[in-house]
């Protein structure tokens, strides 16, 4: 047998073994840059329950027991009611701009927000990368939202789907 053919046969068997090993694993959450997610787990906004901001008036951790997959991300909730509310109205409960800081977006950059810094304005959730941005936004949301409206479409196009 020629050495080249033997090498090809070895590679085919090796690749078949790898395929058999990984084809049986459970599917993992897809990740996206359009929503702020943990790049390893696919969990959105560090596992905080997006509905809790509205219902409890606080940033509260969700649990793996109550999860939903939407927009290429895994969302966690504190209970089934929060999960159901989110799935019925994700445009209301989901963080605006995918969890990116609107103050930074207004400056022309997409910076992932910290879910502990938030504002609910006009019945929408906004997350911020730092307290100073949250405070500036809270003082004049219309000014920032005007700038975000001009910059977000181009920034969003630069983010992977």
Short mmCIF file of C-alpha atoms in Angstrom, two decimals, residues 26-141:
data_model
loop_
_atom_site.label_atom_id
_atom_site.label_comp_id
_atom_site.label_asym_id
_atom_site.label_seq_id
_atom_site.Cartn_x
_atom_site.Cartn_y
_atom_site.Cartn_z
CA UNK A 26 -26.57 17.83 23.45
CA UNK A 27 -26.94 21.04 21.50
CA UNK A 28 -25.50 24.09 23.15
CA UNK A 29 -27.06 27.53 23.02
CA UNK A 30 -26.05 29.54 20.01
CA UNK A 31 -24.31 32.76 20.80
CA UNK A 32 -24.76 36.06 19.12
CA UNK A 33 -23.19 39.48 19.40
CA UNK A 34 -26.55 41.21 18.89
CA UNK A 35 -27.52 40.25 22.44
CA UNK A 36 -25.06 40.52 25.31
CA UNK A 37 -24.40 36.89 26.26
CA UNK A 38 -21.77 34.86 28.04
CA UNK A 39 -19.66 33.59 25.17
CA UNK A 40 -19.26 30.13 26.70
CA UNK A 41 -22.79 29.42 27.95
CA UNK A 42 -24.91 31.62 25.71
CA UNK A 43 -26.71 32.99 28.79
CA UNK A 44 -28.01 36.53 28.27
CA UNK A 45 -27.40 39.45 30.63
CA UNK A 46 -25.38 37.34 33.11
CA UNK A 47 -28.43 35.25 33.96
CA UNK A 48 -30.47 38.12 35.40
CA UNK A 49 -34.24 37.84 35.04
CA UNK A 50 -35.31 40.63 32.65
CA UNK A 51 -38.90 40.59 33.96
CA UNK A 52 -37.80 41.06 37.58
CA UNK A 53 -36.66 44.61 36.80
CA UNK A 54 -40.31 45.45 36.13
CA UNK A 55 -42.06 43.20 38.65
CA UNK A 56 -39.65 43.43 41.59
CA UNK A 57 -38.01 46.76 40.78
CA UNK A 58 -34.60 45.15 41.19
CA UNK A 59 -31.93 43.20 39.34
CA UNK A 60 -32.57 39.58 40.36
CA UNK A 61 -30.76 36.42 39.23
CA UNK A 62 -32.73 33.87 37.29
CA UNK A 63 -32.17 30.13 37.59
CA UNK A 64 -31.38 27.33 35.16
CA UNK A 65 -34.71 25.76 36.17
CA UNK A 66 -36.61 28.50 34.31
CA UNK A 67 -34.91 29.15 30.97
CA UNK A 68 -36.03 30.17 27.50
CA UNK A 69 -34.17 30.33 24.19
CA UNK A 70 -34.82 33.44 22.14
CA UNK A 71 -32.79 35.53 19.69
CA UNK A 72 -29.83 33.14 19.86
CA UNK A 73 -29.52 33.49 23.63
CA UNK A 74 -30.56 31.63 26.76
CA UNK A 75 -32.62 33.78 29.14
CA UNK A 76 -33.04 32.89 32.81
CA UNK A 77 -35.97 33.69 35.07
CA UNK A 78 -36.86 33.40 38.74
CA UNK A 79 -40.15 31.62 38.12
CA UNK A 80 -42.46 30.30 35.40
CA UNK A 81 -44.61 33.45 35.47
CA UNK A 82 -41.65 35.68 34.58
CA UNK A 83 -40.64 33.26 31.84
CA UNK A 84 -44.16 33.27 30.37
CA UNK A 85 -44.38 37.07 30.52
CA UNK A 86 -41.06 37.43 28.71
CA UNK A 87 -41.99 34.97 25.97
CA UNK A 88 -45.34 36.73 25.47
CA UNK A 89 -43.72 40.20 25.23
CA UNK A 90 -39.96 40.01 24.69
CA UNK A 91 -39.95 43.43 23.01
CA UNK A 92 -41.08 44.95 26.33
CA UNK A 93 -39.10 42.89 28.85
CA UNK A 94 -35.91 42.30 26.88
CA UNK A 95 -33.17 44.88 27.37
CA UNK A 96 -33.13 47.53 24.69
CA UNK A 97 -30.25 47.41 22.22
CA UNK A 98 -29.55 43.80 23.17
CA UNK A 99 -28.09 44.76 26.54
CA UNK A 100 -25.56 47.21 25.18
CA UNK A 101 -25.14 50.53 26.98
CA UNK A 102 -27.17 53.24 25.18
CA UNK A 103 -24.85 56.00 26.41
CA UNK A 104 -21.91 54.25 24.77
CA UNK A 105 -23.98 53.57 21.65
CA UNK A 106 -24.72 57.31 21.48
CA UNK A 107 -20.92 57.80 21.41
CA UNK A 108 -20.66 55.32 18.54
CA UNK A 109 -19.42 52.18 20.34
CA UNK A 110 -21.19 49.00 21.43
CA UNK A 111 -20.13 48.25 25.02
CA UNK A 112 -21.75 45.37 26.92
CA UNK A 113 -23.74 46.61 29.87
CA UNK A 114 -23.60 45.44 33.46
CA UNK A 115 -27.11 44.21 34.33
CA UNK A 116 -26.78 45.69 37.83
CA UNK A 117 -26.95 49.22 36.39
CA UNK A 118 -30.35 49.78 34.85
CA UNK A 119 -33.16 52.25 34.19
CA UNK A 120 -36.72 51.61 33.15
CA UNK A 121 -37.84 54.49 30.97
CA UNK A 122 -41.08 54.64 28.97
CA UNK A 123 -41.75 51.01 30.00
CA UNK A 124 -38.49 49.76 28.47
CA UNK A 125 -35.40 48.30 30.15
CA UNK A 126 -32.02 49.92 29.55
CA UNK A 127 -28.77 48.48 30.93
CA UNK A 128 -25.52 50.41 31.40
CA UNK A 129 -21.82 49.64 31.58
CA UNK A 130 -21.28 51.91 34.60
CA UNK A 131 -23.18 54.00 37.13
CA UNK A 132 -22.16 57.33 35.59
CA UNK A 133 -23.78 56.33 32.28
CA UNK A 134 -26.94 55.20 34.06
CA UNK A 135 -27.18 58.51 35.91
CA UNK A 136 -26.56 60.59 32.77
CA UNK A 137 -29.21 58.64 30.85
CA UNK A 138 -31.75 58.90 33.67
CA UNK A 139 -31.32 62.69 33.72
CA UNK A 140 -32.10 63.08 29.98
CA UNK A 141 -33.14 59.87 28.21
#
